[in-house]
Structure formats: C-alpha cells, structure tokens
Amino acid sequence: MSDKFVQAQYNKTIKNYQPKPNYFWNCLKAFIVGGLICVIGQAVTDFYVNVLNFSEKEAVNPTVTTLIFTAALLTGFGVYDKLGQFAGAGSAVPVTGFANSITSAALEHKSEGLVLGVATNLFKLAGSVIVFGVVAAYVLGMLRYTWQHFF
Amino acid sequence: MGKMGQQSWLYNSAIYINAAGTAVGPLEAAGPLGESFDRTYQELHCNQDNWELAERQLMKDAVHACLQKSGKDRSEMDLFLAGDLLNQNVTANYVAKELGIPFLCMFGACSTSMETLATGASLIDGGFADQVIAAVSSHNATAERQFRYPTEYGGQKPKTATFTVTGSGAVMISKQKSNIRVEAATIGRVMDYGTKDPFDMGSAMAPAAYDTIKNHFQDMGRSPKDYDLIATGDLSSVGTPIVRDMLKEDGFDVEEVHNDCGLMIYHSDQPVFSGGSGCACSAVVTYGKLLDDLASGKYNKILVVATGALMSPTMVQQKESIPAIAHGVVLMREEGA
C-alpha cells in the first residue's frame, strides 16, 4: 500500500475521485433563477400598484405573501425541491426559499400530529435564520442608535 | 473449517438459500433491474399514509414474497433477523411484531443485509436454528428525514451524494438443499479514515470495503480470480474507483470482476447523483438479480460485500468523522438440486 491511501493522506487523495462542482455554471444558474424570482416579485408588486391601486409601500406585504404562498404551493406539489437542486442559492436565498423550508418541515412532520409534529418542527430549518436575523438586526440597531446618539 | 484466519467463517455444513423476496419503489422499478423484483410500487407512499408505514409495507411484502416462494408458513421459521436505517430499527421491529417469529434485531447501517445473512447462516450451522429469514429495508423518504432534510426541502446536494434505495429484500435459508449455497462470510472491522462529509458516503465506506475484501482473500487463501463477481453494496461512482485502486495497490486486481450494487440498480440517466445506497440497495440487487444469475449459471461463485456508513447526524454535527463497516458473504451455485 502506497502513501496515497494511508489514513493521514486519505482525505487529500479522495479529492481526485470526487466529481468537481462547476462553480461558474452553478453561479450562473443561481443568478438566473434567483433573478427570475425577483422579477416575478417585481411584477407582482406592479400588479398591486397599477391594477389594485396600492401605494408602493402598501404593495410590499401582499407581494411577499403572494411569493410565500406560491412557494408553499410549489413545495406541496413537489416542484420546489427540484428547483432547489437546479438553482442552489438562487432559490434558497429569496423569501420563497424560506417558505419552502417551513412548508417542507410541516409536510414532513404532519404524521406526528398538529402540535408535536407540525408546530414543533415548523421552524426546524428556518429557526436558525430567524435567530441570526433577530440577533443581526439587534446588533445593527444598537450600532445605528449609538452612532446617531453620539455623532 | 469454521473460523478461517482472523475474521472469516467457512460454514461447516452446507447452508442453502431456499427463497428470496424483494419489493421496491418506483425509481428502482424503472431501473435496469426492474424485472427482477417481486413487488414494485408506482408511488413512493406504497399505498400507505406516511413514509414509515410505506417502508414497513415494503419489508412485509418482501418477507411474504419470500415465504410464499419457499412454500413454508411463517410458524415454521425459527428466527427472523432484520434491520433497517431508522432510529430503534422501527421497521424491523414492527414487522417482527406481526410475524411472531423469534427475532434478533440487527444494525450495521447499509451492511445489515449481509450481516443478517451471515449471522443467520452461522446460527443454522451451529445448530441453533433450522430455518431463518433475514430481511432489511430502506426508504428514500424515511432516510432523508432520518439523516438529512425534509423530503420537499429545496437544498442542493453535491454530485458525490447517494440516493437511498426504496425497497426491501428478504431471504430464507436452511440446510434444505437448493441450487444456491451460502459458503462463507467475512465479518468486517469498523474503519474510519477521517472523512466527515455526509454527502459523500462512498469515500467514507471505501476503506471498510477494502479492508473486508483484502482480509477475505487472505483469510480464505483466495484471489479475485476465484469469483465471477465481487459486488460491493453502495460505494457509488465515487467509492467504486477508490476501493479498486486501494485493492490494486495490495496486489488484488478486482477491476474485471467488481461491480457496485449502487451502480447496478439505476440507469445512469436517473436522478440519483453518484448512485444508490441504503440497506435495500445491496439486498434487492443480491436477492433479486444476483440470485437469478447464480441460478441461471451466469455466475458460479460471487462475493457480496455490503458496505455501511455508521453515520449519525448528531455525531456529524459534533464534527466527528464517519465510521464505516463492510461484511462479505460468499454465495455459490450448486448443481443437482
């Protein structure tokens, strides 16, 4: 047995056997799909503003709701996970990805009942996003407050 | 006879496979071995309300198909050896509850198929049982939930990932003569080469397969030439070349006779990343296609090495590496049954 496969070298050696991810192609796919989701979001906002006469500010909440609802529906139909495999971060980062993480957990744990199954596990994946979102908002808020107060 | 070398068993008496049963899900049924399975489902739920029940249904189907083919009643069975991938081996436990056969639950991750078969044969050889049923199961959706994310979660998986086979395989063994004999077994050691990526089980398991195959050759005084086929369980397209190269460095060239069940069960254009995995992967391929090929005379002697990544999501999150194990069983064709 040569050095190649001794335990200490193994992790380095196996890199030659693992198929390389195509970073450029993956980035391009993520950019296009993520961008398209944003374009759809903009179109929905325009619809609320131009057709239903919402103000630009008023249109934000119904737009997000529409996107979340659509993503939840696509998760239920078994489409969003396939989109996720194709687009990676492109479909994970927008609010639709957040909706997918919640809906998929709810679907998965439905068999354990509404309280201990669905409700307990709803934020299994999304929980960390919320925790770090709140913490980041708090830290930034404190910095902004301090800045405004002293300068 | 009996114990050979460090870790191999050559059964003293002739133990035979009397019947086998397999049940699989839609993707496996559409694969190249689709024709070799006894029961196939067109939908992943297998007409059940949830994934766990679906997996249980598959194991029940496999055991029933096996019993039906053997022409025996379950009350004639002395022992049921079974395992799966879920916590507390629930599939095996609940199926055993319904079968009412004395039961030993076993876990060796995806190596459980050959673990149960080797143990069952040794218990018959030792005179502790006359007729044994060994079964394993895995289900893509229950495994996703157990080890990874919810089934419908849109996380991207790398190309090195494997796809858990939905299915179950059962086999009935006894001393009653048939044309396929369980000749020997090699019990694996747990090998851990320090890989930590749960999306690359092939790399984690290759050293275990290498160790078991190498020790099998040394214990038994055999070489790759003694076999028409050496089938590893679920090393995938990543682990397969690794184990071949590792064995080649030790002077065992298995290239000509080696294949991997995880590569045999799906077409290369099916969406399964680097290949199939799970307890059922080696079980349904061995108990379906490989037994057929032995019976038809395509093969005379094969070595099935089921590979298992002893992975726990908790351990992976605690930054532990992934230990792996592999157990080998020699099956041979016997004339004049």
GROMACS .gro file of C-alpha atoms in nm:
model
  488
    1MET     CA    1   0.000   0.000   0.000
    2SER     CA    2   0.150   0.333  -0.105
    3ASP     CA    3   0.125   0.657   0.090
    4LYS     CA    4  -0.170   0.760  -0.119
    5PHE     CA    5  -0.421   0.561   0.080
    6VAL     CA    6  -0.280   0.579   0.431
    7GLN     CA    7  -0.521   0.727   0.677
    8ALA     CA    8  -0.343   1.061   0.705
    9GLN     CA    9  -0.341   1.115   0.328
   10TYR     CA   10  -0.683   0.970   0.256
   11ASN     CA   11  -0.884   1.294   0.269
   12LYS     CA   12  -0.642   1.453   0.024
   13THR     CA   13  -0.631   1.153  -0.210
   14ILE     CA   14  -1.006   1.114  -0.243
   15LYS     CA   15  -1.039   1.466  -0.380
   16ASN     CA   16  -0.917   1.321  -0.711
   17TYR     CA   17  -1.211   1.081  -0.712
   18GLN     CA   18  -1.483   1.330  -0.627
   19PRO     CA   19  -1.658   1.499  -0.920
   20LYS     CA   20  -1.579   1.869  -0.916
   21PRO     CA   21  -1.868   2.112  -0.881
   22ASN     CA   22  -1.887   2.353  -1.174
   23TYR     CA   23  -1.878   2.680  -0.982
   24PHE     CA   24  -1.930   2.904  -1.284
   25TRP     CA   25  -2.233   2.711  -1.411
   26ASN     CA   26  -2.375   2.685  -1.056
   27CYS     CA   27  -2.336   3.059  -1.002
   28LEU     CA   28  -2.498   3.131  -1.337
   29LYS     CA   29  -2.794   2.906  -1.261
   30ALA     CA   30  -2.835   3.060  -0.915
   31PHE     CA   31  -2.814   3.412  -1.064
   32ILE     CA   32  -3.072   3.343  -1.333
   33VAL     CA   33  -3.324   3.160  -1.113
   34GLY     CA   34  -3.277   3.397  -0.817
   35GLY     CA   35  -3.307   3.691  -1.055
   36LEU     CA   36  -3.620   3.549  -1.214
   37ILE     CA   37  -3.783   3.506  -0.873
   38CYS     CA   38  -3.709   3.875  -0.807
   39VAL     CA   39  -3.850   3.972  -1.147
   40ILE     CA   40  -4.168   3.783  -1.062
   41GLY     CA   41  -4.176   3.965  -0.728
   42GLN     CA   42  -4.145   4.299  -0.907
   43ALA     CA   43  -4.423   4.202  -1.148
   44VAL     CA   44  -4.649   4.115  -0.854
   45THR     CA   45  -4.571   4.450  -0.690
   46ASP     CA   46  -4.651   4.630  -1.016
   47PHE     CA   47  -4.977   4.440  -1.035
   48TYR     CA   48  -5.079   4.551  -0.686
   49VAL     CA   49  -4.973   4.910  -0.757
   50ASN     CA   50  -5.112   4.954  -1.108
   51VAL     CA   51  -5.417   4.728  -1.107
   52LEU     CA   52  -5.529   4.726  -0.746
   53ASN     CA   53  -5.412   5.084  -0.676
   54PHE     CA   54  -5.195   5.008  -0.372
   55SER     CA   55  -4.921   5.254  -0.285
   56GLU     CA   56  -4.568   5.125  -0.340
   57LYS     CA   57  -4.528   5.082   0.038
   58GLU     CA   58  -4.865   4.911   0.077
   59ALA     CA   59  -4.781   4.667  -0.200
   60VAL     CA   60  -4.481   4.519  -0.012
   61ASN     CA   61  -4.671   4.294   0.227
   62PRO     CA   62  -4.915   4.144  -0.025
   63THR     CA   63  -4.622   4.085  -0.263
   64VAL     CA   64  -4.427   3.889  -0.002
   65THR     CA   65  -4.742   3.698   0.091
   66THR     CA   66  -4.806   3.609  -0.273
   67LEU     CA   67  -4.450   3.480  -0.317
   68ILE     CA   68  -4.464   3.279   0.006
   69PHE     CA   69  -4.800   3.131  -0.088
   70THR     CA   70  -4.674   3.032  -0.434
   71ALA     CA   71  -4.355   2.878  -0.294
   72ALA     CA   72  -4.555   2.683  -0.033
   73LEU     CA   73  -4.786   2.557  -0.305
   74LEU     CA   74  -4.491   2.453  -0.525
   75THR     CA   75  -4.337   2.275  -0.225
   76GLY     CA   76  -4.659   2.082  -0.174
   77PHE     CA   77  -4.669   1.986  -0.541
   78GLY     CA   78  -4.314   1.855  -0.515
   79VAL     CA   79  -4.166   2.113  -0.753
   80TYR     CA   80  -3.961   2.338  -0.527
   81ASP     CA   81  -3.708   2.073  -0.418
   82LYS     CA   82  -3.632   2.003  -0.784
   83LEU     CA   83  -3.591   2.375  -0.848
   84GLY     CA   84  -3.363   2.387  -0.543
   85GLN     CA   85  -3.142   2.110  -0.676
   86PHE     CA   86  -3.107   2.302  -1.004
   87ALA     CA   87  -3.069   2.656  -0.872
   88GLY     CA   88  -2.898   2.614  -0.532
   89ALA     CA   89  -2.872   2.951  -0.360
   90GLY     CA   90  -3.083   3.104  -0.637
   91SER     CA   91  -3.397   2.951  -0.494
   92ALA     CA   92  -3.278   2.918  -0.132
   93VAL     CA   93  -3.194   3.281  -0.057
   94PRO     CA   94  -3.515   3.462  -0.166
   95VAL     CA   95  -3.816   3.460   0.066
   96THR     CA   96  -3.952   3.169  -0.138
   97GLY     CA   97  -3.666   2.951  -0.005
   98PHE     CA   98  -3.761   3.045   0.349
   99ALA     CA   99  -4.121   2.948   0.275
  100ASN     CA  100  -4.001   2.618   0.130
  101SER     CA  101  -3.801   2.534   0.443
  102ILE     CA  102  -4.107   2.590   0.662
  103THR     CA  103  -4.360   2.415   0.437
  104SER     CA  104  -4.137   2.114   0.378
  105ALA     CA  105  -4.083   2.069   0.754
  106ALA     CA  106  -4.457   2.098   0.814
  107LEU     CA  107  -4.533   1.838   0.546
  108GLU     CA  108  -4.264   1.606   0.674
  109HIS     CA  109  -4.385   1.607   1.033
  110LYS     CA  110  -4.758   1.603   0.961
  111SER     CA  111  -4.766   1.232   1.050
  112GLU     CA  112  -4.670   1.312   1.410
  113GLY     CA  113  -4.974   1.536   1.468
  114LEU     CA  114  -5.052   1.906   1.451
  115VAL     CA  115  -4.894   2.012   1.783
  116LEU     CA  116  -4.587   1.794   1.837
  117GLY     CA  117  -4.537   1.727   1.467
  118VAL     CA  118  -4.617   2.032   1.256
  119ALA     CA  119  -4.599   2.312   1.513
  120THR     CA  120  -4.286   2.187   1.690
  121ASN     CA  121  -4.091   2.119   1.373
  122LEU     CA  122  -4.214   2.410   1.161
  123PHE     CA  123  -3.901   2.617   1.223
  124LYS     CA  124  -3.660   2.326   1.235
  125LEU     CA  125  -3.466   2.463   0.937
  126ALA     CA  126  -3.590   2.822   0.936
  127GLY     CA  127  -3.528   2.870   1.310
  128SER     CA  128  -3.161   2.949   1.264
  129VAL     CA  129  -3.247   3.211   1.001
  130ILE     CA  130  -3.483   3.381   1.244
  131VAL     CA  131  -3.237   3.364   1.535
  132PHE     CA  132  -2.950   3.515   1.340
  133GLY     CA  133  -3.183   3.760   1.165
  134VAL     CA  134  -3.304   3.896   1.501
  135VAL     CA  135  -2.953   3.900   1.650
  136ALA     CA  136  -2.810   4.077   1.346
  137ALA     CA  137  -3.095   4.331   1.349
  138TYR     CA  138  -3.037   4.394   1.719
  139VAL     CA  139  -2.663   4.445   1.681
  140LEU     CA  140  -2.709   4.672   1.380
  141GLY     CA  141  -2.987   4.863   1.555
  142MET     CA  142  -2.763   4.924   1.857
  143LEU     CA  143  -2.479   5.042   1.635
  144ARG     CA  144  -2.708   5.277   1.447
  145TYR     CA  145  -2.857   5.409   1.769
  146THR     CA  146  -2.514   5.469   1.922
  147TRP     CA  147  -2.394   5.638   1.605
  148GLN     CA  148  -2.695   5.872   1.594
  149HIS     CA  149  -2.670   5.946   1.963
  150PHE     CA  150  -2.308   6.045   1.978
  151PHE     CA  151  -2.235   6.189   1.637
  152MET     CA  152  -1.336  -2.517   0.868
  153GLY     CA  153  -1.529  -2.284   1.094
  154LYS     CA  154  -1.312  -1.985   1.168
  155MET     CA  155  -1.068  -1.900   0.891
  156GLY     CA  156  -0.782  -1.659   0.955
  157GLN     CA  157  -0.872  -1.353   1.154
  158GLN     CA  158  -1.226  -1.269   1.062
  159SER     CA  159  -1.376  -1.516   0.817
  160TRP     CA  160  -1.616  -1.804   0.860
  161LEU     CA  161  -1.633  -2.110   0.638
  162TYR     CA  162  -1.958  -2.278   0.728
  163ASN     CA  163  -1.908  -2.640   0.834
  164SER     CA  164  -2.237  -2.760   0.696
  165ALA     CA  165  -2.396  -2.670   0.366
  166ILE     CA  166  -2.640  -2.383   0.415
  167TYR     CA  167  -2.870  -2.301   0.127
  168ILE     CA  168  -3.083  -2.011   0.014
  169ASN     CA  169  -3.430  -2.160  -0.027
  170ALA     CA  170  -3.618  -1.849  -0.133
  171ALA     CA  171  -3.588  -1.473  -0.157
  172GLY     CA  172  -3.832  -1.187  -0.187
  173THR     CA  173  -3.791  -0.826  -0.297
  174ALA     CA  174  -4.012  -0.518  -0.304
  175VAL     CA  175  -3.912  -0.178  -0.443
  176GLY     CA  176  -4.035   0.173  -0.514
  177PRO     CA  177  -4.094   0.348  -0.847
  178LEU     CA  178  -3.742   0.459  -0.937
  179GLU     CA  179  -3.593   0.114  -0.869
  180ALA     CA  180  -3.874  -0.049  -1.069
  181ALA     CA  181  -3.788   0.179  -1.362
  182GLY     CA  182  -3.419   0.090  -1.334
  183PRO     CA  183  -3.229  -0.175  -1.528
  184LEU     CA  184  -3.311  -0.446  -1.273
  185GLY     CA  185  -3.685  -0.364  -1.262
  186GLU     CA  186  -3.781  -0.704  -1.398
  187SER     CA  187  -3.601  -0.893  -1.122
  188PHE     CA  188  -3.813  -0.762  -0.833
  189ASP     CA  189  -4.116  -0.944  -0.694
  190ARG     CA  190  -4.325  -0.646  -0.597
  191THR     CA  191  -4.298  -0.294  -0.735
  192TYR     CA  192  -4.480   0.023  -0.637
  193GLN     CA  193  -4.550   0.308  -0.876
  194GLU     CA  194  -4.570   0.560  -0.596
  195LEU     CA  195  -4.329   0.628  -0.307
  196HIS     CA  196  -4.606   0.605  -0.045
  197CYS     CA  197  -4.672   0.238  -0.137
  198ASN     CA  198  -5.046   0.297  -0.070
  199GLN     CA  199  -4.972   0.397   0.291
  200ASP     CA  200  -5.041   0.712   0.493
  201ASN     CA  201  -4.684   0.802   0.578
  202TRP     CA  202  -4.326   0.719   0.482
  203GLU     CA  203  -4.255   0.494   0.780
  204LEU     CA  204  -4.562   0.284   0.703
  205ALA     CA  205  -4.453   0.270   0.340
  206GLU     CA  206  -4.115   0.126   0.439
  207ARG     CA  207  -4.286  -0.124   0.669
  208GLN     CA  208  -4.512  -0.229   0.383
  209LEU     CA  209  -4.207  -0.295   0.166
  210MET     CA  210  -4.048  -0.521   0.427
  211LYS     CA  211  -4.377  -0.706   0.479
  212ASP     CA  212  -4.407  -0.756   0.103
  213ALA     CA  213  -4.051  -0.886   0.077
  214VAL     CA  214  -4.094  -1.130   0.366
  215HIS     CA  215  -4.429  -1.250   0.235
  216ALA     CA  216  -4.295  -1.297  -0.117
  217CYS     CA  217  -4.006  -1.494   0.030
  218LEU     CA  218  -4.233  -1.715   0.241
  219GLN     CA  219  -4.470  -1.769  -0.048
  220LYS     CA  220  -4.189  -1.881  -0.279
  221SER     CA  221  -4.048  -2.115  -0.016
  222GLY     CA  222  -4.391  -2.273   0.027
  223LYS     CA  223  -4.344  -2.255   0.402
  224ASP     CA  224  -4.552  -2.099   0.674
  225ARG     CA  225  -4.403  -1.833   0.900
  226SER     CA  226  -4.473  -2.059   1.201
  227GLU     CA  227  -4.206  -2.294   1.065
  228MET     CA  228  -3.939  -2.024   1.089
  229ASP     CA  229  -3.707  -2.042   1.389
  230LEU     CA  230  -3.559  -1.698   1.364
  231PHE     CA  231  -3.614  -1.363   1.198
  232LEU     CA  232  -3.304  -1.144   1.164
  233ALA     CA  233  -3.374  -0.797   1.038
  234GLY     CA  234  -3.272  -0.434   1.042
  235ASP     CA  235  -3.320  -0.100   0.872
  236LEU     CA  236  -3.189   0.254   0.895
  237LEU     CA  237  -3.442   0.425   1.118
  238ASN     CA  238  -3.399   0.504   1.487
  239GLN     CA  239  -3.454   0.198   1.704
  240ASN     CA  240  -3.484  -0.007   1.383
  241VAL     CA  241  -3.858   0.053   1.387
  242THR     CA  242  -3.934  -0.106   1.052
  243ALA     CA  243  -3.781  -0.438   1.150
  244ASN     CA  244  -3.934  -0.429   1.499
  245TYR     CA  245  -4.288  -0.364   1.378
  246VAL     CA  246  -4.267  -0.623   1.103
  247ALA     CA  247  -4.131  -0.874   1.357
  248LYS     CA  248  -4.428  -0.794   1.580
  249GLU     CA  249  -4.665  -0.901   1.305
  250LEU     CA  250  -4.464  -1.207   1.204
  251GLY     CA  251  -4.441  -1.353   1.554
  252ILE     CA  252  -4.112  -1.530   1.474
  253PRO     CA  253  -3.833  -1.520   1.740
  254PHE     CA  254  -3.645  -1.208   1.644
  255LEU     CA  255  -3.296  -1.066   1.657
  256CYS     CA  256  -3.281  -0.703   1.553
  257MET     CA  257  -2.955  -0.601   1.388
  258PHE     CA  258  -2.798  -0.275   1.282
  259GLY     CA  259  -2.497  -0.231   1.059
  260ALA     CA  260  -2.630   0.061   0.856
  261CYS     CA  261  -2.635  -0.046   0.490
  262SER     CA  262  -2.421  -0.352   0.567
  263THR     CA  263  -2.712  -0.508   0.759
  264SER     CA  264  -2.815  -0.716   0.456
  265MET     CA  265  -2.504  -0.932   0.466
  266GLU     CA  266  -2.475  -0.904   0.845
  267THR     CA  267  -2.815  -1.071   0.889
  268LEU     CA  268  -2.744  -1.332   0.621
  269ALA     CA  269  -2.400  -1.423   0.763
  270THR     CA  270  -2.532  -1.440   1.120
  271GLY     CA  271  -2.836  -1.642   1.018
  272ALA     CA  272  -2.621  -1.894   0.835
  273SER     CA  273  -2.386  -1.924   1.133
  274LEU     CA  274  -2.677  -1.988   1.369
  275ILE     CA  275  -2.804  -2.265   1.141
  276ASP     CA  276  -2.450  -2.402   1.115
  277GLY     CA  277  -2.422  -2.400   1.493
  278GLY     CA  278  -2.747  -2.589   1.528
  279PHE     CA  279  -2.940  -2.309   1.695
  280ALA     CA  280  -3.193  -2.271   1.419
  281ASP     CA  281  -3.314  -2.476   1.124
  282GLN     CA  282  -3.490  -2.215   0.915
  283VAL     CA  283  -3.406  -1.847   0.925
  284ILE     CA  284  -3.543  -1.542   0.748
  285ALA     CA  285  -3.314  -1.242   0.709
  286ALA     CA  286  -3.455  -0.911   0.589
  287VAL     CA  287  -3.359  -0.545   0.556
  288SER     CA  288  -3.529  -0.236   0.425
  289SER     CA  289  -3.468   0.128   0.346
  290HIS     CA  290  -3.688   0.402   0.205
  291ASN     CA  291  -3.567   0.716   0.035
  292ALA     CA  292  -3.805   0.948   0.220
  293THR     CA  293  -3.761   0.798   0.568
  294ALA     CA  294  -3.383   0.807   0.524
  295GLU     CA  295  -3.397   1.171   0.408
  296ARG     CA  296  -3.586   1.261   0.724
  297GLN     CA  297  -3.367   1.048   0.949
  298PHE     CA  298  -3.033   1.162   0.816
  299ARG     CA  299  -3.086   1.476   0.613
  300TYR     CA  300  -3.368   1.725   0.548
  301PRO     CA  301  -3.745   1.707   0.491
  302THR     CA  302  -3.819   1.539   0.159
  303GLU     CA  303  -3.954   1.852  -0.008
  304TYR     CA  304  -3.679   2.084   0.117
  305GLY     CA  305  -3.505   2.253  -0.175
  306GLY     CA  306  -3.146   2.220  -0.057
  307GLN     CA  307  -2.889   2.150  -0.326
  308LYS     CA  308  -2.694   1.824  -0.298
  309PRO     CA  309  -2.345   1.774  -0.437
  310LYS     CA  310  -2.266   1.519  -0.709
  311THR     CA  311  -2.098   1.293  -0.454
  312ALA     CA  312  -2.429   1.235  -0.271
  313THR     CA  313  -2.601   0.899  -0.296
  314PHE     CA  314  -2.969   0.823  -0.334
  315THR     CA  315  -3.128   0.591  -0.077
  316VAL     CA  316  -3.292   0.293  -0.242
  317THR     CA  317  -3.660   0.244  -0.162
  318GLY     CA  318  -3.711  -0.124  -0.112
  319SER     CA  319  -3.672  -0.433   0.096
  320GLY     CA  320  -3.512  -0.771   0.047
  321ALA     CA  321  -3.574  -1.091   0.241
  322VAL     CA  322  -3.409  -1.428   0.216
  323MET     CA  323  -3.487  -1.769   0.366
  324ILE     CA  324  -3.200  -2.003   0.450
  325SER     CA  325  -3.179  -2.357   0.586
  326LYS     CA  326  -2.988  -2.682   0.538
  327GLN     CA  327  -3.250  -2.798   0.292
  328LYS     CA  328  -3.074  -2.836  -0.042
  329SER     CA  329  -3.125  -2.583  -0.318
  330ASN     CA  330  -2.902  -2.467  -0.601
  331ILE     CA  331  -2.756  -2.166  -0.419
  332ARG     CA  332  -2.532  -2.219  -0.121
  333VAL     CA  333  -2.408  -1.974   0.142
  334GLU     CA  334  -2.048  -2.087   0.166
  335ALA     CA  335  -1.854  -1.838   0.374
  336ALA     CA  336  -1.859  -1.496   0.531
  337THR     CA  337  -1.611  -1.231   0.635
  338ILE     CA  338  -1.706  -1.005   0.923
  339GLY     CA  339  -1.576  -0.653   0.881
  340ARG     CA  340  -1.394  -0.420   1.115
  341VAL     CA  341  -1.507  -0.062   1.168
  342MET     CA  342  -1.284   0.160   0.959
  343ASP     CA  343  -1.264   0.535   0.995
  344TYR     CA  344  -1.032   0.724   0.763
  345GLY     CA  345  -1.148   1.060   0.890
  346THR     CA  346  -1.395   1.170   0.624
  347LYS     CA  347  -1.667   1.398   0.757
  348ASP     CA  348  -1.888   1.471   0.459
  349PRO     CA  349  -2.232   1.308   0.498
  350PHE     CA  350  -2.289   1.380   0.129
  351ASP     CA  351  -2.000   1.155   0.030
  352MET     CA  352  -2.060   0.813   0.182
  353GLY     CA  353  -1.874   0.635  -0.098
  354SER     CA  354  -1.543   0.783   0.019
  355ALA     CA  355  -1.626   0.707   0.383
  356MET     CA  356  -1.708   0.341   0.312
  357ALA     CA  357  -1.438   0.252   0.057
  358PRO     CA  358  -1.171   0.176   0.324
  359ALA     CA  359  -1.413  -0.060   0.504
  360ALA     CA  360  -1.488  -0.246   0.180
  361TYR     CA  361  -1.116  -0.260   0.101
  362ASP     CA  362  -1.032  -0.399   0.445
  363THR     CA  363  -1.302  -0.666   0.436
  364ILE     CA  364  -1.224  -0.779   0.080
  365LYS     CA  365  -0.848  -0.788   0.143
  366ASN     CA  366  -0.890  -0.983   0.467
  367HIS     CA  367  -1.136  -1.215   0.297
  368PHE     CA  368  -0.875  -1.304   0.034
  369GLN     CA  369  -0.605  -1.352   0.299
  370ASP     CA  370  -0.822  -1.548   0.543
  371MET     CA  371  -0.958  -1.779   0.276
  372GLY     CA  372  -0.643  -1.802   0.068
  373ARG     CA  373  -0.831  -1.677  -0.234
  374SER     CA  374  -0.788  -1.414  -0.503
  375PRO     CA  375  -1.022  -1.214  -0.728
  376LYS     CA  376  -0.992  -1.496  -0.984
  377ASP     CA  377  -1.193  -1.724  -0.754
  378TYR     CA  378  -1.502  -1.513  -0.809
  379ASP     CA  379  -1.722  -1.440  -1.107
  380LEU     CA  380  -1.844  -1.128  -0.936
  381ILE     CA  381  -1.745  -0.923  -0.634
  382ALA     CA  382  -2.035  -0.690  -0.560
  383THR     CA  383  -1.996  -0.408  -0.310
  384GLY     CA  384  -2.311  -0.264  -0.155
  385ASP     CA  385  -2.333   0.107  -0.214
  386LEU     CA  386  -1.994   0.264  -0.280
  387SER     CA  387  -2.136   0.467  -0.570
  388SER     CA  388  -1.935   0.611  -0.857
  389VAL     CA  389  -1.706   0.786  -0.606
  390GLY     CA  390  -1.618   0.495  -0.377
  391THR     CA  391  -1.600   0.230  -0.650
  392PRO     CA  392  -1.276   0.351  -0.813
  393ILE     CA  393  -1.127   0.420  -0.468
  394VAL     CA  394  -1.177   0.063  -0.346
  395ARG     CA  395  -1.046  -0.078  -0.675
  396ASP     CA  396  -0.732   0.135  -0.653
  397MET     CA  397  -0.679   0.050  -0.286
  398LEU     CA  398  -0.702  -0.322  -0.359
  399LYS     CA  399  -0.481  -0.288  -0.666
  400GLU     CA  400  -0.205  -0.136  -0.452
  401ASP     CA  401  -0.215  -0.452  -0.242
  402GLY     CA  402  -0.188  -0.669  -0.550
  403PHE     CA  403  -0.554  -0.761  -0.580
  404ASP     CA  404  -0.683  -0.652  -0.918
  405VAL     CA  405  -1.062  -0.672  -0.892
  406GLU     CA  406  -1.140  -0.443  -1.187
  407GLU     CA  407  -1.265  -0.727  -1.409
  408VAL     CA  408  -1.499  -0.886  -1.154
  409HIS     CA  409  -1.605  -0.595  -0.937
  410ASN     CA  410  -1.933  -0.411  -0.958
  411ASP     CA  411  -2.129  -0.199  -0.715
  412CYS     CA  412  -2.498  -0.263  -0.637
  413GLY     CA  413  -2.550   0.114  -0.612
  414LEU     CA  414  -2.442   0.146  -0.975
  415MET     CA  415  -2.632  -0.160  -1.096
  416ILE     CA  416  -2.975  -0.068  -0.962
  417TYR     CA  417  -3.027   0.261  -1.152
  418HIS     CA  418  -2.979   0.375  -1.510
  419SER     CA  419  -2.704   0.631  -1.538
  420ASP     CA  420  -2.955   0.894  -1.653
  421GLN     CA  421  -3.179   0.854  -1.348
  422PRO     CA  422  -3.156   1.146  -1.100
  423VAL     CA  423  -2.961   0.959  -0.830
  424PHE     CA  424  -2.639   1.162  -0.804
  425SER     CA  425  -2.349   0.917  -0.769
  426GLY     CA  426  -2.564   0.603  -0.725
  427GLY     CA  427  -2.791   0.409  -0.493
  428SER     CA  428  -2.738   0.347  -0.123
  429GLY     CA  429  -2.923   0.211   0.178
  430CYS     CA  430  -2.977  -0.134   0.328
  431ALA     CA  431  -3.211  -0.223   0.047
  432CYS     CA  432  -2.953  -0.141  -0.221
  433SER     CA  433  -2.735  -0.449  -0.171
  434ALA     CA  434  -3.035  -0.655  -0.055
  435VAL     CA  435  -3.267  -0.611  -0.354
  436VAL     CA  436  -2.984  -0.642  -0.605
  437THR     CA  437  -2.845  -0.956  -0.440
  438TYR     CA  438  -3.176  -1.123  -0.356
  439GLY     CA  439  -3.319  -1.032  -0.696
  440LYS     CA  440  -3.079  -1.015  -0.989
  441LEU     CA  441  -2.770  -1.183  -0.843
  442LEU     CA  442  -2.954  -1.490  -0.716
  443ASP     CA  443  -3.125  -1.517  -1.056
  444ASP     CA  444  -2.785  -1.502  -1.225
  445LEU     CA  445  -2.645  -1.767  -0.993
  446ALA     CA  446  -2.945  -1.992  -1.053
  447SER     CA  447  -2.920  -1.949  -1.430
  448GLY     CA  448  -2.550  -2.034  -1.427
  449LYS     CA  449  -2.424  -1.692  -1.535
  450TYR     CA  450  -2.220  -1.690  -1.216
  451ASN     CA  451  -2.083  -1.981  -1.018
  452LYS     CA  452  -1.939  -1.803  -0.720
  453ILE     CA  453  -1.988  -1.448  -0.603
  454LEU     CA  454  -1.877  -1.238  -0.307
  455VAL     CA  455  -2.126  -0.976  -0.188
  456VAL     CA  456  -1.971  -0.711   0.034
  457ALA     CA  457  -2.241  -0.492   0.186
  458THR     CA  458  -2.099  -0.159   0.295
  459GLY     CA  459  -2.242   0.055   0.573
  460ALA     CA  460  -2.165   0.410   0.681
  461LEU     CA  461  -2.230   0.410   1.056
  462MET     CA  462  -2.337   0.770   1.035
  463SER     CA  463  -2.537   0.961   1.291
  464PRO     CA  464  -2.650   1.317   1.217
  465THR     CA  465  -2.575   1.413   1.580
  466MET     CA  466  -2.218   1.285   1.555
  467VAL     CA  467  -2.169   1.463   1.222
  468GLN     CA  468  -2.286   1.790   1.378
  469GLN     CA  469  -2.042   1.732   1.664
  470LYS     CA  470  -1.770   1.726   1.395
  471GLU     CA  471  -1.696   1.356   1.437
  472SER     CA  472  -1.581   1.161   1.133
  473ILE     CA  473  -1.791   0.886   0.975
  474PRO     CA  474  -1.701   0.526   1.068
  475ALA     CA  475  -1.789   0.255   0.820
  476ILE     CA  476  -1.813  -0.122   0.808
  477ALA     CA  477  -1.845  -0.393   0.543
  478HIS     CA  478  -1.948  -0.755   0.569
  479GLY     CA  479  -1.891  -1.009   0.293
  480VAL     CA  480  -2.082  -1.327   0.213
  481VAL     CA  481  -1.987  -1.588  -0.047
  482LEU     CA  482  -2.274  -1.733  -0.249
  483MET     CA  483  -2.215  -2.023  -0.484
  484ARG     CA  484  -2.412  -2.223  -0.732
  485GLU     CA  485  -2.450  -2.590  -0.660
  486GLU     CA  486  -2.554  -2.840  -0.925
  487GLY     CA  487  -2.809  -3.113  -0.890
  488ALA     CA  488  -3.054  -2.955  -0.653
   0.00000   0.00000   0.00000
